[in-house]
Coordinates of C-alpha atoms and ligand atoms in Angstrom, one line a residue:
X1 CA -57.2 2.9 -3.7
X2 CA -58.4 6.5 -3.3
X3 CA -56.0 9.0 -1.9
X4 CA -58.2 10.3 0.9
X5 CA -59.3 7.8 3.5
X6 CA -60.8 7.8 7.0
X7 CA -58.1 6.9 9.5
X8 CA -58.2 3.6 11.3
X9 CA -59.7 4.0 14.8
X10 CA -56.4 3.0 16.5
X11 CA -54.5 5.8 14.7
X12 CA -57.2 8.4 15.4
X13 CA -57.0 7.5 19.1
X14 CA -53.3 7.8 19.2
X15 CA -53.5 11.2 17.6
X16 CA -56.3 12.3 20.1
X17 CA -54.0 11.1 22.9
X18 CA -51.5 13.7 21.8
X19 CA -54.0 16.3 23.0
X20 CA -55.7 14.7 25.9
X21 CA -52.7 12.8 27.4
X22 CA -50.0 15.3 27.6
X23 CA -48.3 13.8 30.7
X24 CA -49.0 11.3 33.5
X25 CA -50.9 14.0 35.4
X26 CA -53.4 14.2 32.5
X27 CA -54.2 10.5 32.9
X28 CA -54.8 11.0 36.6
X29 CA -57.0 14.0 35.9
X30 CA -59.2 12.1 33.3
X31 CA -59.5 9.0 35.5
X32 CA -60.4 11.0 38.5
X33 CA -63.0 13.0 36.6
X34 CA -64.6 9.8 35.5
X35 CA -64.6 8.5 39.0
X36 CA -66.2 11.7 40.2
X37 CA -68.8 11.7 37.4
X38 CA -69.7 8.1 38.5
X39 CA -70.8 9.4 41.9
X40 CA -67.9 8.0 43.9
X41 CA -67.4 9.0 47.5
X42 CA -64.0 7.4 47.9
X43 CA -61.2 7.5 45.4
X44 CA -57.7 6.1 45.8
X45 CA -54.8 6.9 43.5
X46 CA -51.6 4.9 43.4
X47 CA -48.6 6.2 41.5
X48 CA -45.2 4.8 40.8
X49 CA -42.3 6.4 39.0
X50 CA -44.0 9.7 38.4
X51 CA -46.9 7.8 36.9
X52 CA -44.9 6.4 34.1
X53 CA -44.7 2.9 35.3
X54 CA -48.1 2.8 37.1
X55 CA -51.2 4.9 37.7
X56 CA -54.0 3.1 39.5
X57 CA -57.3 4.7 40.2
X58 CA -59.9 2.9 42.3
X59 CA -63.3 4.3 43.0
X60 CA -66.6 3.2 44.7
X61 CA -68.8 4.7 42.1
X62 CA -71.6 3.3 39.9
X63 CA -69.3 1.2 37.8
X64 CA -69.6 0.2 34.1
X65 CA -71.9 -2.6 33.0
X66 CA -70.2 -5.7 31.6
X67 CA -71.7 -5.1 28.2
X68 CA -70.8 -1.5 28.1
X69 CA -67.2 -2.0 29.1
X70 CA -65.6 -2.5 25.7
X71 CA -67.7 0.3 24.3
X72 CA -66.2 2.7 26.8
X73 CA -63.0 2.3 24.8
X74 CA -64.5 3.4 21.5
X75 CA -63.8 6.9 20.4
X76 CA -66.6 9.3 21.3
X77 CA -68.3 6.8 23.4
X78 CA -69.9 8.4 26.4
X79 CA -72.8 8.0 28.8
X80 CA -72.8 11.7 29.6
X81 CA -74.2 13.2 26.5
X82 CA -76.8 11.8 24.1
X83 CA -78.0 14.9 22.2
X84 CA -76.7 18.2 20.9
X85 CA -78.9 19.9 23.5
X86 CA -76.8 18.3 26.3
X87 CA -73.8 20.2 25.1
X88 CA -75.2 23.4 26.4
X89 CA -76.0 22.2 29.9
X90 CA -73.0 20.1 30.8
X91 CA -73.1 19.1 34.5
X92 CA -70.5 16.4 34.4
X93 CA -66.7 16.8 34.2
X94 CA -66.4 14.6 31.1
X95 CA -68.4 14.6 28.0
X96 CA -66.1 14.2 25.0
X97 CA -65.8 10.4 25.3
X98 CA -62.2 10.6 24.4
X99 CA -60.3 9.9 27.6
X100 CA -60.4 6.2 27.9
X101 CA -59.6 5.4 24.2
X102 CA -56.8 8.0 24.2
X103 CA -55.2 6.7 27.4
X104 CA -55.6 3.1 26.3
X105 CA -53.9 4.0 22.9
X106 CA -50.7 5.0 24.6
X107 CA -50.4 2.5 27.5
X108 CA -51.0 -1.0 28.8
X109 CA -54.3 -0.7 30.6
X110 CA -56.4 -3.0 32.8
X111 CA -59.9 -2.1 33.9
X112 CA -62.2 -3.9 36.3
X113 CA -65.6 -2.7 36.9
X114 CA -68.7 -3.9 38.8
X115 CA -72.1 -2.4 39.2
X116 CA -74.1 -3.0 42.3
X117 CA -76.5 -5.5 40.8
X118 CA -73.8 -7.7 39.4
X119 CA -72.0 -10.5 41.2
X120 CA -68.7 -10.3 39.4
X121 CA -66.7 -7.7 37.7
X122 CA -65.7 -7.8 34.1
X123 CA -62.0 -7.2 33.6
X124 CA -60.4 -6.1 30.3
X125 CA -56.7 -5.9 29.4
X126 CA -55.7 -3.6 26.6
X127 CA -52.4 -2.9 25.0
X128 CA -52.0 0.1 22.7
X129 CA -55.8 0.4 22.6
X130 CA -56.5 -3.3 21.6
X131 CA -58.3 -5.6 23.9
X132 CA -55.9 -8.6 24.4
X133 CA -57.6 -10.4 27.3
X134 CA -60.7 -10.5 29.4
X135 CA -62.2 -12.3 32.4
X136 CA -64.7 -12.2 35.1
X137 CA -63.6 -11.9 38.7
X138 CA -64.6 -10.7 42.2
X139 CA -64.3 -7.0 42.8
X140 CA -65.8 -4.4 45.1
X141 CA -68.6 -2.2 43.6
X142 CA -67.0 0.4 41.5
X143 CA -64.1 0.7 39.0
X144 CA -60.4 0.1 39.1
X145 CA -58.1 1.2 36.3
X146 CA -54.4 0.5 36.1
X147 CA -52.4 2.3 33.5
X148 CA -48.9 0.9 33.0
X149 CA -45.9 1.8 30.8
X150 CA -47.5 5.1 29.7
X151 CA -46.2 6.3 26.3
X152 CA -44.5 2.9 25.7
X153 CA -45.4 3.2 22.0
X154 CA -44.9 6.9 21.6
X155 CA -41.2 7.5 22.4
X156 CA -41.4 11.1 21.2
X157 CA -43.8 11.9 24.0
X158 CA -41.6 10.1 26.5
X159 CA -38.7 12.4 25.6
X160 CA -40.7 15.4 26.8
X161 CA -41.3 14.0 30.2
X162 CA -39.3 16.0 32.7
X163 CA -38.0 14.6 35.9
X164 CA -40.1 12.2 37.9
X165 CA -40.4 14.9 40.6
X166 CA -41.9 17.3 38.2
X167 CA -44.4 14.7 37.1
X168 CA -45.2 13.9 40.7
X169 CA -45.7 17.5 41.5
X170 CA -48.2 17.8 38.6
X171 CA -50.1 14.8 39.7
X172 CA -50.4 16.2 43.2
X173 CA -51.6 19.5 41.8
X174 CA -54.3 17.7 39.9
X175 CA -55.4 15.8 43.0
X176 CA -55.2 18.9 45.1
X177 CA -57.5 20.8 42.8
X178 CA -60.0 18.0 42.5
X179 CA -60.1 17.5 46.2
X180 CA -60.6 21.2 46.7
X181 CA -63.5 21.1 44.2
X182 CA -65.1 18.1 45.9
X183 CA -64.9 18.2 49.7
X184 CA -67.5 15.5 50.0
X185 CA -65.2 12.9 48.3
X186 CA -62.3 11.3 50.1
X187 CA -59.2 11.4 48.0
X188 CA -56.1 9.4 48.8
X189 CA -52.8 9.6 46.9
X190 CA -50.2 6.9 47.5
X191 CA -46.9 7.7 45.8
X192 CA -44.2 5.0 46.0
X193 CA -46.0 3.4 48.9
X194 CA -46.3 6.6 50.9
X195 CA -49.5 8.4 51.7
X196 CA -49.1 11.8 50.3
X197 CA -52.6 13.2 50.2
X198 CA -55.6 12.1 52.2
X199 CA -58.7 14.1 52.5
X200 CA -61.6 13.0 54.7
X201 CA -64.5 13.7 52.4
X202 CA -66.5 15.2 55.3
X203 CA -67.8 17.9 53.1
X204 CA -65.9 20.7 54.8
X205 CA -63.7 22.7 52.4
X206 CA -61.6 23.9 55.3
X207 CA -60.7 20.3 56.1
X208 CA -59.5 19.7 52.6
X209 CA -57.4 22.9 52.9
X210 CA -56.0 21.5 56.1
X211 CA -55.3 18.1 54.6
X212 CA -53.4 19.4 51.6
X213 CA -51.8 22.7 52.7
X214 CA -51.3 22.0 56.4
X215 CA -52.6 23.5 59.6
X216 CA -50.6 26.6 59.3
X217 CA -52.3 27.6 56.1
X218 CA -55.7 26.4 57.2
X219 CA -55.5 28.6 60.3
X220 CA -54.9 31.7 58.2
X221 CA -58.0 31.3 55.9
X222 CA -60.9 33.7 55.8
X223 CA -64.3 32.5 54.5
X224 CA -65.7 34.3 51.5
X225 CA -69.3 34.1 50.4
X226 CA -71.3 36.2 48.0
X227 CA -74.4 36.2 46.0
X228 CA -75.1 38.0 42.7
X229 CA -78.0 37.8 40.3
X230 CA -76.0 35.5 38.0
X231 CA -73.2 34.2 40.2
X232 CA -72.5 32.8 43.6
X233 CA -69.2 32.5 45.3
X234 CA -68.0 30.5 48.3
X235 CA -64.6 29.5 49.5
X236 CA -61.6 30.7 51.4
X237 CA -59.0 33.4 51.0
X238 CA -55.6 33.2 52.6
X239 CA -54.6 36.1 54.8
X240 CA -51.9 38.2 53.1
X241 CA -49.3 37.0 55.6
X242 CA -49.2 33.5 54.1
X243 CA -48.1 33.7 50.6
X244 CA -46.0 31.8 48.1
X245 CA -43.8 32.7 45.2
X246 CA -46.1 30.9 42.7
X247 CA -49.7 31.2 41.6
X248 CA -50.2 27.4 42.1
X249 CA -52.1 27.8 45.3
X250 CA -54.8 30.0 43.9
X251 CA -57.6 27.7 42.9
X252 CA -60.5 29.0 40.9
X253 CA -63.4 26.6 40.3
X254 CA -66.4 27.2 38.1
X255 CA -69.3 24.9 38.6
X256 CA -67.0 22.4 40.3
X257 CA -64.5 22.5 37.5
X258 CA -60.9 23.8 38.0
X259 CA -60.3 26.4 35.4
X260 CA -57.3 28.5 34.3
X261 CA -58.8 31.9 33.9
X262 CA -56.3 34.7 33.6
X263 CA -59.1 37.2 33.9
X264 CA -60.5 35.7 37.2
X265 CA -57.0 35.2 38.6
X266 CA -56.2 38.8 38.0
X267 CA -59.5 39.9 39.6
X268 CA -58.6 37.8 42.6
X269 CA -55.2 39.4 42.9
X270 CA -56.6 42.9 42.4
X271 CA -58.9 42.2 45.3
X272 CA -55.8 41.8 47.4
X273 CA -54.4 45.0 45.9
X274 CA -51.7 46.4 48.1
X275 CA -51.9 43.7 50.7
X276 CA -49.5 41.3 49.0
X277 CA -45.7 41.8 48.7
X278 CA -44.5 42.1 45.2
X279 CA -44.3 38.7 43.4
X280 CA -46.1 36.9 46.2
X281 CA -49.4 35.1 45.7
X282 CA -52.0 34.1 48.2
X283 CA -53.6 30.7 49.0
X284 CA -57.2 30.9 47.8
X285 CA -60.0 28.5 46.9
X286 CA -62.9 30.2 45.2
X287 CA -65.9 28.2 44.1
X288 CA -68.0 30.1 41.6
X289 CA -71.4 28.8 40.6
X290 CA -73.3 30.0 37.6
X291 CA -76.0 28.8 35.3
X292 CA -74.3 26.0 33.2
X293 CA -75.9 27.5 30.0
X294 CA -73.7 30.6 30.5
X295 CA -70.5 28.5 30.4
X296 CA -68.8 26.9 27.4
X297 CA -66.5 24.2 28.6
X298 CA -65.9 22.8 25.2
X299 CA -63.0 25.0 24.4
X300 CA -60.0 23.0 25.3
X301 CA -59.4 19.2 24.9
X302 CA -58.3 18.9 28.5
X303 CA -61.2 21.2 29.5
X304 CA -58.9 23.5 31.4
X305 CA -60.2 26.6 29.8
X306 CA -63.8 27.7 29.7
X307 CA -65.6 30.6 28.1
X308 CA -68.5 32.3 29.5
X309 CA -70.6 35.2 28.5
X310 CA -70.4 37.4 31.6
X311 CA -66.7 37.1 32.3
X312 CA -66.0 40.8 32.7
X313 CA -68.9 41.3 35.0
X314 CA -68.0 38.4 37.1
X315 CA -64.4 39.5 37.3
X316 CA -65.3 42.9 38.6
X317 CA -67.8 41.6 41.0
X318 CA -65.3 39.0 42.3
X319 CA -62.6 41.6 42.8
X320 CA -64.9 43.8 44.9
X321 CA -66.1 40.8 46.9
X322 CA -62.5 39.7 47.7
X323 CA -61.7 43.3 48.7
X324 CA -64.7 43.6 50.9
X325 CA -64.0 40.2 52.5
X326 CA -60.4 41.2 53.3
X327 CA -61.4 44.6 54.5
X328 CA -64.0 43.4 56.8
X329 CA -61.5 41.0 58.3
X330 CA -59.6 44.2 59.1
X331 CA -56.3 43.0 57.6
X332 CA -55.2 46.3 56.3
X333 CA -52.5 47.9 58.3
X334 CA -52.6 51.7 58.7
X335 CA -49.8 52.3 56.2
X336 CA -51.7 50.5 53.5
X337 CA -54.9 52.6 54.2
X338 CA -52.8 55.7 53.7
X339 CA -51.5 54.4 50.5
X340 CA -55.1 53.9 49.2
X341 CA -56.1 57.4 49.7
X342 CA -55.8 58.6 46.2
X343 CA -55.2 62.2 45.3
X344 CA -57.5 63.9 42.8
X345 CA -56.7 62.7 39.4
X346 CA -56.0 66.1 38.0
X347 CA -53.3 66.8 40.5
X348 CA -51.8 63.4 40.0
X349 CA -51.5 63.7 36.3
X350 CA -49.6 67.0 36.5
X351 CA -46.7 65.2 38.1
X352 CA -44.7 64.2 35.2
X353 CA -41.9 62.6 37.2
X354 CA -39.2 60.4 35.9
X355 CA -38.1 57.1 37.3
X356 CA -34.4 57.3 37.1
X357 CA -33.5 54.5 34.7
X358 CA -30.3 52.6 34.6
X359 CA -28.5 52.9 31.2
X360 CA -29.3 50.0 28.9
X361 CA -26.0 48.3 29.5
X362 CA -26.8 48.0 33.2
X363 CA -30.3 46.9 32.7
X364 CA -29.5 44.0 30.5
X365 CA -27.1 42.7 33.1
X366 CA -29.6 42.6 35.8
X367 CA -32.7 40.5 35.6
X368 CA -34.3 42.4 38.4
X369 CA -34.3 45.9 36.8
X370 CA -36.9 45.2 34.2
X371 CA -40.1 46.6 35.7
X372 CA -39.7 50.1 34.6
X373 CA -39.4 49.8 30.9
X374 CA -42.4 51.9 30.2
X375 CA -41.3 54.7 32.4
X376 CA -38.1 55.4 30.5
X377 CA -38.5 59.0 30.1
X378 CA -35.1 60.3 31.1
X379 CA -33.4 61.9 28.3
X380 CA -30.2 60.2 27.3
X381 CA -28.2 63.4 27.7
X382 CA -29.5 63.8 31.1
X383 CA -28.7 60.3 31.9
X384 CA -25.1 60.6 31.0
X385 CA -25.0 63.6 33.3
X386 CA -26.6 61.7 36.2
X387 CA -25.2 58.3 36.0
X388 CA -22.0 57.6 37.7
X389 CA -18.9 56.8 35.9
X390 CA -18.7 53.3 37.0
X391 CA -22.0 52.6 35.3
X392 CA -20.3 53.4 32.1
X393 CA -17.4 51.2 32.8
X394 CA -15.1 53.7 34.5
X395 CA -13.9 53.4 38.0
X396 CA -15.2 55.1 41.1
X397 CA -12.9 57.3 42.9
X398 CA -15.2 58.4 45.6
X399 CA -14.8 56.9 48.9
X400 CA -16.8 57.0 52.1
X401 CA -14.4 59.4 53.8
X402 CA -14.3 61.8 50.9
X403 CA -17.9 62.4 51.0
X404 CA -18.7 62.7 54.6
X405 CA -16.7 65.8 54.8
X406 CA -18.9 67.7 52.4
X407 CA -22.1 66.2 53.4
X408 CA -22.9 65.3 49.9
X409 CA -22.1 62.4 47.6
X410 CA -19.4 63.0 45.2
X411 CA -18.7 60.4 42.6
X412 CA -15.8 61.1 40.5
X413 CA -13.8 59.2 37.9
X414 CA -13.3 58.9 34.2
X415 CA -15.8 57.5 31.9
X416 CA -15.0 55.0 29.2
X417 CA -17.4 56.8 26.9
X418 CA -16.4 60.4 27.4
X419 CA -13.2 61.3 29.2
X420 CA -14.6 64.3 31.0
X421 CA -14.9 63.7 34.7
X422 CA -18.4 64.4 35.9
X423 CA -19.5 64.7 39.5
X424 CA -22.8 63.5 41.0
X425 CA -23.9 65.0 44.2
X426 CA -27.0 64.3 46.2
X427 CA -27.7 66.5 49.2
X428 CA -30.4 65.3 51.6
X429 CA -33.0 67.9 52.4
X430 CA -35.6 66.2 54.5
X431 CA -37.5 63.0 55.2
X432 CA -41.0 62.8 53.8
X433 CA -43.8 60.8 55.6
X434 CA -41.1 58.8 57.3
X435 CA -40.6 56.9 54.1
X436 CA -38.8 59.0 51.5
X437 CA -35.7 61.0 51.5
X438 CA -35.9 64.3 49.6
X439 CA -32.6 65.2 48.1
X440 CA -31.4 67.7 45.6
X441 CA -28.6 68.6 43.2
X442 CA -28.3 71.0 40.4
X443 CA -30.3 68.8 38.2
X444 CA -33.4 68.9 40.3
X445 CA -35.2 67.1 43.1
X446 CA -34.9 63.4 43.9
X447 CA -37.2 61.3 46.0
X448 CA -35.5 58.2 47.4
X449 CA -37.4 55.3 48.8
X450 CA -35.4 54.7 52.0
X451 CA -36.5 51.1 52.4
X452 CA -35.8 50.2 48.7
X453 CA -32.4 52.0 48.9
X454 CA -31.4 50.1 51.9
X455 CA -32.6 46.8 50.5
X456 CA -30.4 47.4 47.5
X457 CA -27.3 48.1 49.7
X458 CA -27.9 45.1 51.9
X459 CA -28.7 42.9 49.0
X460 CA -25.4 43.6 47.3
X461 CA -23.5 43.1 50.5
X462 CA -25.1 39.8 51.3
X463 CA -24.8 38.6 47.8
X464 CA -21.1 39.2 48.0
X465 CA -20.9 37.4 51.4
X466 CA -22.9 34.4 50.2
X467 CA -21.0 34.0 47.0
X468 CA -17.9 33.1 49.0
X469 CA -18.6 29.4 49.4
X470 CA -18.0 28.9 53.1
X471 CA -19.6 25.8 54.3
X472 CA -19.7 26.6 58.0
X473 CA -22.9 25.7 59.7
X474 CA -24.5 26.7 62.9
X475 CA -26.1 24.1 65.2
X476 CA -29.4 25.3 66.4
X477 CA -29.7 25.1 70.1
X478 CA -33.4 24.1 69.8
X479 CA -34.1 22.2 66.6
X480 CA -36.5 24.1 64.4
X481 CA -39.6 22.3 63.0
X482 CA -41.5 23.4 60.0
X483 CA -44.4 22.0 58.1
X484 CA -44.9 22.0 54.4
X485 CA -47.9 21.2 52.2
X486 CA -48.1 17.5 51.1
X487 CA -46.7 18.2 47.6
X488 CA -43.9 20.4 49.1
X489 CA -42.9 17.5 51.4
X490 CA -42.2 15.2 48.5
X491 CA -40.0 17.9 46.9
X492 CA -38.1 18.5 50.1
X493 CA -37.5 14.8 50.5
X494 CA -36.4 14.4 46.9
X495 CA -33.8 17.1 47.3
X496 CA -32.1 15.9 50.5
X497 CA -28.8 16.2 48.8
X498 CA -29.3 19.7 47.7
X499 CA -30.3 20.7 51.2
X500 CA -27.2 19.0 52.5
X501 CA -25.0 20.9 50.0
X502 CA -26.6 24.1 51.2
X503 CA -25.6 23.3 54.8
X504 CA -29.1 22.5 55.9
X505 CA -29.1 19.4 58.1
X506 CA -32.7 18.2 58.7
X507 CA -34.7 15.1 59.5
X508 CA -38.2 14.2 58.3
X509 CA -40.6 14.3 61.2
X510 CA -43.8 12.5 60.2
X511 CA -45.2 12.9 56.7
X512 CA -44.8 16.6 56.1
X513 CA -42.9 18.1 59.0
X514 CA -39.1 18.5 59.1
X515 CA -36.8 19.0 62.0
X516 CA -33.9 21.3 61.1
X517 CA -30.8 20.8 63.3
X518 CA -28.2 22.8 61.5
X519 CA -28.4 25.7 59.1
X520 CA -25.7 27.5 57.0
X521 CA -24.1 30.5 58.6
X522 CA -25.6 32.8 56.1
X523 CA -29.2 31.9 57.0
X524 CA -31.2 34.6 58.7
X525 CA -32.0 33.3 62.2
X526 CA -35.6 33.2 63.1
X527 CA -36.8 33.0 59.5
X528 CA -35.7 29.5 58.6
X529 CA -39.1 28.5 57.4
X530 CA -39.4 31.3 54.9
X531 CA -36.0 30.5 53.5
X532 CA -36.7 26.8 53.2
X533 CA -40.0 27.6 51.6
X534 CA -38.3 29.9 49.1
X535 CA -35.9 27.0 48.2
X536 CA -38.8 24.6 47.8
X537 CA -40.6 27.1 45.5
X538 CA -37.5 27.5 43.4
X539 CA -37.2 23.8 43.0
X540 CA -40.9 23.4 42.2
X541 CA -40.7 26.1 39.5
X542 CA -37.7 24.1 38.3
X543 CA -37.5 25.2 34.8
X544 CA -33.8 25.1 34.9
X545 CA -31.3 23.3 37.0
X546 CA -31.4 24.9 40.4
X547 CA -28.0 26.1 41.4
X548 CA -26.6 27.0 44.7
X549 CA -26.1 30.5 43.3
X550 CA -29.9 30.9 42.6
X551 CA -30.6 29.9 46.2
X552 CA -28.0 32.2 47.5
X553 CA -29.4 35.1 45.5
X554 CA -32.9 34.5 46.8
X555 CA -31.6 34.3 50.3
X556 CA -29.6 37.5 49.8
X557 CA -32.9 39.2 48.8
X558 CA -34.7 37.9 51.8
X559 CA -32.0 38.9 54.2
X560 CA -31.7 42.3 52.6
X561 CA -35.4 42.9 53.1
X562 CA -35.3 41.7 56.7
X563 CA -32.3 43.9 57.6
X564 CA -33.6 47.1 56.1
X565 CA -35.3 50.0 57.7
X566 CA -39.0 50.1 56.9
X567 CA -41.3 52.8 55.7
X568 CA -42.6 55.0 58.5
X569 CA -39.4 55.2 60.3
X570 CA -37.7 58.4 61.3
X571 CA -34.1 58.7 60.3
X572 CA -31.7 61.5 61.1
X573 CA -30.0 63.7 58.5
X574 CA -26.7 62.0 59.2
X575 CA -28.3 58.6 58.5
X576 CA -29.8 59.9 55.3
X577 CA -26.4 61.1 54.2
X578 CA -24.7 57.8 54.8
X579 CA -27.6 55.9 53.2
X580 CA -27.3 58.0 50.1
X581 CA -23.5 57.5 50.0
X582 CA -23.8 53.8 50.2
X583 CA -26.5 53.8 47.6
X584 CA -24.4 55.4 45.0
X585 CA -21.7 52.8 45.6
X586 CA -24.0 49.9 44.7
X587 CA -23.9 48.3 41.3
X588 CA -27.5 49.2 40.6
X589 CA -28.9 52.1 42.6
X590 CA -32.0 52.4 40.5
X591 CA -34.1 49.4 41.5
X592 CA -34.5 47.4 44.6
X593 CA -33.8 43.6 44.4
X594 CA -37.5 43.1 43.7
X595 CA -37.5 45.5 40.8
X596 CA -39.2 48.4 42.4
X597 CA -37.8 51.9 41.8
X598 CA -35.5 53.5 44.3
X599 CA -35.2 56.9 42.8
X600 CA -37.8 59.3 41.3
X601 CA -36.4 62.4 39.7
X602 CA -38.1 65.7 39.1
X603 CA -35.8 67.7 36.8
X604 CA -35.2 71.3 37.2
X605 CA -37.0 71.9 34.0
X606 CA -40.0 69.9 35.0
X607 CA -40.2 71.8 38.3
X608 CA -40.1 75.1 36.4
X609 CA -42.8 73.8 34.1
X610 CA -45.0 72.8 36.9
X611 CA -44.9 76.4 38.1
X612 CA -45.3 77.7 34.6
X613 CA -42.0 79.5 34.8
X614 CA -41.2 77.9 31.5
X615 CA -43.5 76.5 28.8
Ligands
ADP1 P1 -66.4 10.8 29.0 O1 -65.9 10.9 30.5 O2 -66.1 12.1 28.3 O3 -67.7 10.3 28.9 P2 -64.4 8.7 28.9 O4 -63.7 8.2 27.8 O5 -63.6 9.4 30.0 O6 -65.4 9.7 28.3 O7 -65.3 7.6 29.5 C1 -66.2 6.9 28.7 C2 -67.4 6.4 29.5 O8 -66.9 5.3 30.4 C3 -68.0 7.4 30.4 O9 -69.0 8.2 29.8 C4 -68.6 6.5 31.5 O10 -69.9 6.1 31.1 C5 -67.7 5.3 31.6 N1 -66.7 5.4 32.7 C6 -65.4 5.8 32.6 N2 -64.8 5.7 33.8 C7 -65.7 5.3 34.7 C8 -65.7 5.1 36.1 N3 -64.6 5.2 36.8 N4 -66.9 4.7 36.7 C9 -68.0 4.6 35.9 N5 -68.1 4.8 34.6 C10 -67.0 5.2 34.0
MG2 MG1 -64.0 11.2 31.1

């Protein structure tokens, strides 16, 4: 027997399955794409146990002819591409002819399909890719496929499956995207007997947005349309006031296909520019249409990535279009307009300011202080002068009372590194633009972002408060209702226990609304929804076990932000003094809880250089 042989088809299919069928959601995606390609107007998905025990997809599309049915399970069998030429003008979602044989190779599958001119449907039963039974039976026009015991014969793949919730969330994401891409098709998802998603198929994108993200989000959408020589865009952009902590809700579709394009996602976010809070992402559904010959969809086995020739051009155009759309909806508050007014480049470049950096020992302890790595221009010697003793491991001897007397901040104490006591003083001079405190000491000039400074102070205070595990709750006089997206509702339900542990007492109220009766003492009143949404986002991201500590930390950030003075707010000299005093007593006075800088330092030397007093 010769050494090199062509693999048996069954083995080849199992290997292909490794790429095409990564997880239950991939099966849902492939089956739905087939149903869409078959011209269905109604598609129903039923899922049990995260898709591992059952995924059923029923459609009312064209169906597969009785004679073709076994062929569909052969590798590279497709009705969508007959010649090489077709590869460059792909209009269907599928074309590789790999999905059905791959899925069948790693599951127990049953397919029934009937075309409109046939009286009966043909039904095939397969196990591990082999046809083990077949029959004829009555069936509505269209196709129904049940995939059972996914990965039963590939235990290694099973091991990679995360929690059922994670798999359910992925399945919902897949359906959400396909529903957003195809408003004329009615999609239903039934998970463990419960209707999770139901879109009407009335052709209106905004109805789909309503159906999957809820009325609150749908109300905050702005239509976007645009026409370019080579591209066309339609869709909706969420107002900057509705955001989430994940990019999941930004949907970019090219010629009806959901794509993961870093370049386009970035363009979309850049279009929002200063309008979004840091680490927050908008809801957006952007349909981009372009000549299919410009797009190469044959890059990725799951067809999630595409390549196209004019990507840069499209990105730039999209960014401007998004910007224009948001601008014309007059969403930009005055302060943001001011921020956009840029100074002449030449002047800007001369300011060679330094962000005051925490010493490395501090930075590594705090995950939030990582944004400024590239701006680390403070000389180590200067740092040791500036940074307070406690940063270096010594103890702070300064107290509130000590410092008020002098009107400056005095931090004293002995350093573990050098035993010479150093003193740090910051004397407030004035407030700039109602936003920054200008302060000086003998090392130069400091600009302090008053909001960031106060966020840091509050954050540390709240964090301390929240880490004491008091389980006291407050009963809300009027129960609070909030609405989630369909996928969030599933997560919220699945985490009933965690919510209870946190002190949140709530009841489900319909499919995706919840009624909160009691909240923990440390919740910020009036912002219950935001905090619950944060918790849901954390769970969704769920890379690691979610701890109460994580949730408390998020809540501390949120509360800190709420409680802090905003930009454009006048504060008196006395207030500046006490703010600066409290700031230097925090563990990390350099960055706010979101990682933005608090202090910018112009050293004496730099100031003299600016005025050419030194070279
Ligand atoms: P591809 O979609 O890349 O052609 P698949 O393996 O997914 O490959 O499907 C193989 C073929 O089976 C398709 O080309 C199509 O002709 C047929 N088919 C699969 N699912 C359906 C369906 N739901 N309705 C009608 N035809 C289908
Ligand atoms: Mg397919």
